Amino acid sequence: YIYFKNKPKEEKVIEVIVVPAHEKAFASIATLESKQLWQSGKVKGYHSELAMIIRNYLSDRYKVNALEQTSNELITTIKNSRLTTQEQLEKIQQVLYLADNVKFAKYIPIETEHNLSLENVRLFIQETQLKNDEA
């Protein structure tokens, strides 16, 4: 009993693997594309997930409280903090406003709008991702 009682306890080292925000976002986009939600008529779910991907990316990348802000508040926060260029801000606006219209106004976008939103998210993430030397 004394031997086990006085034996030094092993410290467990837990390695936390930090996945960059852009890798998480690209994985989420790939998952969303594989679900083919809007092609099967689930337009609201598609745009909700797309908006959540961009919000999660903004939260992880810029440490902005994007998940708890409305789209207008989020756009204003990004604009005032000058985190992005005007062109990048317009991409975010297009995605968030279309998602809001689909979710709340029951707007049904045409096929090109679905593709434009997805492409805007993809381009925004590519343009703003951290490079290896910045991390």
PDB file of C-alpha atoms in Angstrom:
ATOM      1  CA  TYR A   1       0.000   0.000   0.000  1.00  0.00           C
ATOM      2  CA  ILE A   2       2.779   2.431   0.901  1.00  0.00           C
ATOM      3  CA  TYR A   3       4.586   1.701  -2.369  1.00  0.00           C
ATOM      4  CA  PHE A   4       1.565   2.580  -4.497  1.00  0.00           C
ATOM      5  CA  LYS A   5       0.601   5.510  -2.306  1.00  0.00           C
ATOM      6  CA  ASN A   6       3.973   7.246  -2.670  1.00  0.00           C
ATOM      7  CA  LYS A   7       4.517   6.340  -6.273  1.00  0.00           C
ATOM      8  CA  PRO A   8       4.629   9.479  -8.393  1.00  0.00           C
ATOM      9  CA  LYS A   9       1.594   9.837 -10.563  1.00  0.00           C
ATOM     10  CA  GLU A  10       2.112  10.017 -14.261  1.00  0.00           C
ATOM     11  CA  GLU A  11       1.026  13.254 -15.813  1.00  0.00           C
ATOM     12  CA  LYS A  12      -1.149  12.823 -18.805  1.00  0.00           C
ATOM     13  CA  VAL A  13      -0.236  15.091 -21.666  1.00  0.00           C
ATOM     14  CA  ILE A  14      -3.135  15.858 -23.907  1.00  0.00           C
ATOM     15  CA  GLU A  15      -2.208  17.153 -27.302  1.00  0.00           C
ATOM     16  CA  VAL A  16      -4.744  19.488 -28.787  1.00  0.00           C
ATOM     17  CA  ILE A  17      -4.600  19.645 -32.531  1.00  0.00           C
ATOM     18  CA  VAL A  18      -5.707  23.050 -33.714  1.00  0.00           C
ATOM     19  CA  VAL A  19      -7.303  22.946 -37.124  1.00  0.00           C
ATOM     20  CA  PRO A  20      -7.046  26.273 -38.963  1.00  0.00           C
ATOM     21  CA  ALA A  21     -10.336  28.079 -39.542  1.00  0.00           C
ATOM     22  CA  HIS A  22     -10.085  27.860 -43.324  1.00  0.00           C
ATOM     23  CA  GLU A  23      -9.596  24.080 -43.246  1.00  0.00           C
ATOM     24  CA  LYS A  24     -12.700  23.662 -41.074  1.00  0.00           C
ATOM     25  CA  ALA A  25     -14.659  25.896 -43.423  1.00  0.00           C
ATOM     26  CA  PHE A  26     -13.546  24.078 -46.573  1.00  0.00           C
ATOM     27  CA  ALA A  27     -14.432  20.741 -44.961  1.00  0.00           C
ATOM     28  CA  SER A  28     -17.878  22.109 -44.085  1.00  0.00           C
ATOM     29  CA  ILE A  29     -18.354  23.345 -47.645  1.00  0.00           C
ATOM     30  CA  ALA A  30     -17.437  19.924 -49.028  1.00  0.00           C
ATOM     31  CA  THR A  31     -19.934  18.277 -46.674  1.00  0.00           C
ATOM     32  CA  LEU A  32     -22.632  20.758 -47.681  1.00  0.00           C
ATOM     33  CA  GLU A  33     -22.004  20.124 -51.373  1.00  0.00           C
ATOM     34  CA  SER A  34     -22.192  16.365 -50.883  1.00  0.00           C
ATOM     35  CA  LYS A  35     -25.612  16.680 -49.213  1.00  0.00           C
ATOM     36  CA  GLN A  36     -27.070  18.395 -52.320  1.00  0.00           C
ATOM     37  CA  LEU A  37     -29.716  20.127 -50.219  1.00  0.00           C
ATOM     38  CA  TRP A  38     -30.980  22.765 -52.609  1.00  0.00           C
ATOM     39  CA  GLN A  39     -31.047  20.273 -55.485  1.00  0.00           C
ATOM     40  CA  SER A  40     -33.444  18.122 -53.445  1.00  0.00           C
ATOM     41  CA  GLY A  41     -35.682  21.079 -52.522  1.00  0.00           C
ATOM     42  CA  LYS A  42     -34.225  21.912 -49.090  1.00  0.00           C
ATOM     43  CA  VAL A  43     -33.337  25.501 -49.971  1.00  0.00           C
ATOM     44  CA  LYS A  44     -33.763  26.856 -46.448  1.00  0.00           C
ATOM     45  CA  GLY A  45     -31.468  24.219 -44.961  1.00  0.00           C
ATOM     46  CA  TYR A  46     -28.851  24.835 -47.632  1.00  0.00           C
ATOM     47  CA  HIS A  47     -28.675  28.577 -47.065  1.00  0.00           C
ATOM     48  CA  SER A  48     -28.844  28.191 -43.284  1.00  0.00           C
ATOM     49  CA  GLU A  49     -25.814  25.899 -43.347  1.00  0.00           C
ATOM     50  CA  LEU A  50     -23.966  28.169 -45.768  1.00  0.00           C
ATOM     51  CA  ALA A  51     -24.560  31.180 -43.509  1.00  0.00           C
ATOM     52  CA  MET A  52     -23.428  29.135 -40.503  1.00  0.00           C
ATOM     53  CA  ILE A  53     -20.203  28.179 -42.305  1.00  0.00           C
ATOM     54  CA  ILE A  54     -19.332  31.827 -42.968  1.00  0.00           C
ATOM     55  CA  ARG A  55     -20.296  32.822 -39.412  1.00  0.00           C
ATOM     56  CA  ASN A  56     -18.157  30.056 -37.886  1.00  0.00           C
ATOM     57  CA  TYR A  57     -15.262  31.049 -40.122  1.00  0.00           C
ATOM     58  CA  LEU A  58     -15.536  34.701 -39.083  1.00  0.00           C
ATOM     59  CA  SER A  59     -15.689  33.665 -35.421  1.00  0.00           C
ATOM     60  CA  ASP A  60     -12.629  31.440 -35.680  1.00  0.00           C
ATOM     61  CA  ARG A  61     -10.569  33.619 -38.012  1.00  0.00           C
ATOM     62  CA  TYR A  62     -11.267  37.124 -36.706  1.00  0.00           C
ATOM     63  CA  LYS A  63     -12.550  36.341 -33.197  1.00  0.00           C
ATOM     64  CA  VAL A  64     -15.767  38.193 -33.997  1.00  0.00           C
ATOM     65  CA  ASN A  65     -18.890  37.201 -32.086  1.00  0.00           C
ATOM     66  CA  ALA A  66     -20.591  36.288 -35.358  1.00  0.00           C
ATOM     67  CA  LEU A  67     -22.867  33.557 -34.048  1.00  0.00           C
ATOM     68  CA  GLU A  68     -24.768  35.862 -31.717  1.00  0.00           C
ATOM     69  CA  GLN A  69     -25.204  38.849 -34.018  1.00  0.00           C
ATOM     70  CA  THR A  70     -27.801  39.542 -36.651  1.00  0.00           C
ATOM     71  CA  SER A  71     -26.590  39.822 -40.225  1.00  0.00           C
ATOM     72  CA  ASN A  72     -26.765  43.628 -40.117  1.00  0.00           C
ATOM     73  CA  GLU A  73     -24.849  43.783 -36.831  1.00  0.00           C
ATOM     74  CA  LEU A  74     -22.211  41.428 -38.196  1.00  0.00           C
ATOM     75  CA  ILE A  75     -21.762  43.438 -41.386  1.00  0.00           C
ATOM     76  CA  THR A  76     -21.480  46.642 -39.352  1.00  0.00           C
ATOM     77  CA  THR A  77     -18.920  45.065 -37.022  1.00  0.00           C
ATOM     78  CA  ILE A  78     -16.780  43.888 -39.905  1.00  0.00           C
ATOM     79  CA  LYS A  79     -17.082  47.200 -41.721  1.00  0.00           C
ATOM     80  CA  ASN A  80     -16.163  49.252 -38.632  1.00  0.00           C
ATOM     81  CA  SER A  81     -13.220  47.050 -37.680  1.00  0.00           C
ATOM     82  CA  ARG A  82     -11.878  47.128 -41.237  1.00  0.00           C
ATOM     83  CA  LEU A  83     -11.072  43.426 -41.192  1.00  0.00           C
ATOM     84  CA  THR A  84     -11.823  42.986 -44.875  1.00  0.00           C
ATOM     85  CA  THR A  85     -11.771  44.901 -48.131  1.00  0.00           C
ATOM     86  CA  GLN A  86     -14.964  46.353 -49.578  1.00  0.00           C
ATOM     87  CA  GLU A  87     -15.118  43.576 -52.184  1.00  0.00           C
ATOM     88  CA  GLN A  88     -14.822  40.883 -49.510  1.00  0.00           C
ATOM     89  CA  LEU A  89     -17.483  42.614 -47.421  1.00  0.00           C
ATOM     90  CA  GLU A  90     -19.854  42.583 -50.401  1.00  0.00           C
ATOM     91  CA  LYS A  91     -19.363  38.812 -50.737  1.00  0.00           C
ATOM     92  CA  ILE A  92     -20.314  38.292 -47.101  1.00  0.00           C
ATOM     93  CA  GLN A  93     -23.306  40.606 -47.452  1.00  0.00           C
ATOM     94  CA  GLN A  94     -24.621  38.735 -50.490  1.00  0.00           C
ATOM     95  CA  VAL A  95     -24.436  35.393 -48.689  1.00  0.00           C
ATOM     96  CA  LEU A  96     -25.954  36.590 -45.417  1.00  0.00           C
ATOM     97  CA  TYR A  97     -28.746  38.666 -46.952  1.00  0.00           C
ATOM     98  CA  LEU A  98     -29.771  35.903 -49.352  1.00  0.00           C
ATOM     99  CA  ALA A  99     -29.787  33.415 -46.469  1.00  0.00           C
ATOM    100  CA  ASP A 100     -31.965  35.775 -44.410  1.00  0.00           C
ATOM    101  CA  ASN A 101     -34.391  36.226 -47.310  1.00  0.00           C
ATOM    102  CA  VAL A 102     -34.639  32.479 -47.822  1.00  0.00           C
ATOM    103  CA  LYS A 103     -35.075  31.756 -44.121  1.00  0.00           C
ATOM    104  CA  PHE A 104     -37.438  34.548 -43.131  1.00  0.00           C
ATOM    105  CA  ALA A 105     -39.111  35.896 -46.284  1.00  0.00           C
ATOM    106  CA  LYS A 106     -39.520  32.477 -47.921  1.00  0.00           C
ATOM    107  CA  TYR A 107     -37.656  33.716 -50.983  1.00  0.00           C
ATOM    108  CA  ILE A 108     -36.821  30.999 -53.509  1.00  0.00           C
ATOM    109  CA  PRO A 109     -33.556  31.824 -55.284  1.00  0.00           C
ATOM    110  CA  ILE A 110     -32.717  30.704 -58.792  1.00  0.00           C
ATOM    111  CA  GLU A 111     -29.908  28.241 -59.460  1.00  0.00           C
ATOM    112  CA  THR A 112     -27.319  30.923 -60.199  1.00  0.00           C
ATOM    113  CA  GLU A 113     -27.942  32.532 -56.801  1.00  0.00           C
ATOM    114  CA  HIS A 114     -27.246  29.239 -55.020  1.00  0.00           C
ATOM    115  CA  ASN A 115     -23.993  28.850 -56.923  1.00  0.00           C
ATOM    116  CA  LEU A 116     -23.053  32.517 -56.423  1.00  0.00           C
ATOM    117  CA  SER A 117     -23.470  32.235 -52.658  1.00  0.00           C
ATOM    118  CA  LEU A 118     -21.358  29.102 -52.493  1.00  0.00           C
ATOM    119  CA  GLU A 119     -18.673  30.644 -54.698  1.00  0.00           C
ATOM    120  CA  ASN A 120     -18.653  33.858 -52.640  1.00  0.00           C
ATOM    121  CA  VAL A 121     -18.090  31.880 -49.445  1.00  0.00           C
ATOM    122  CA  ARG A 122     -15.331  29.857 -51.057  1.00  0.00           C
ATOM    123  CA  LEU A 123     -13.590  32.954 -52.500  1.00  0.00           C
ATOM    124  CA  PHE A 124     -13.887  34.906 -49.247  1.00  0.00           C
ATOM    125  CA  ILE A 125     -12.254  32.096 -47.302  1.00  0.00           C
ATOM    126  CA  GLN A 126      -9.476  31.700 -49.884  1.00  0.00           C
ATOM    127  CA  GLU A 127      -8.743  35.434 -49.853  1.00  0.00           C
ATOM    128  CA  THR A 128      -8.720  35.796 -46.077  1.00  0.00           C
ATOM    129  CA  GLN A 129      -7.188  32.553 -44.853  1.00  0.00           C
ATOM    130  CA  LEU A 130      -4.091  32.750 -42.695  1.00  0.00           C
ATOM    131  CA  LYS A 131      -0.901  31.915 -44.511  1.00  0.00           C
ATOM    132  CA  ASN A 132       1.641  29.592 -42.855  1.00  0.00           C
ATOM    133  CA  ASP A 133       3.940  32.460 -41.907  1.00  0.00           C
ATOM    134  CA  GLU A 134       1.072  34.408 -40.269  1.00  0.00           C
ATOM    135  CA  ALA A 135      -0.105  31.596 -37.984  1.00  0.00           C
TER     136      ALA A 135
END
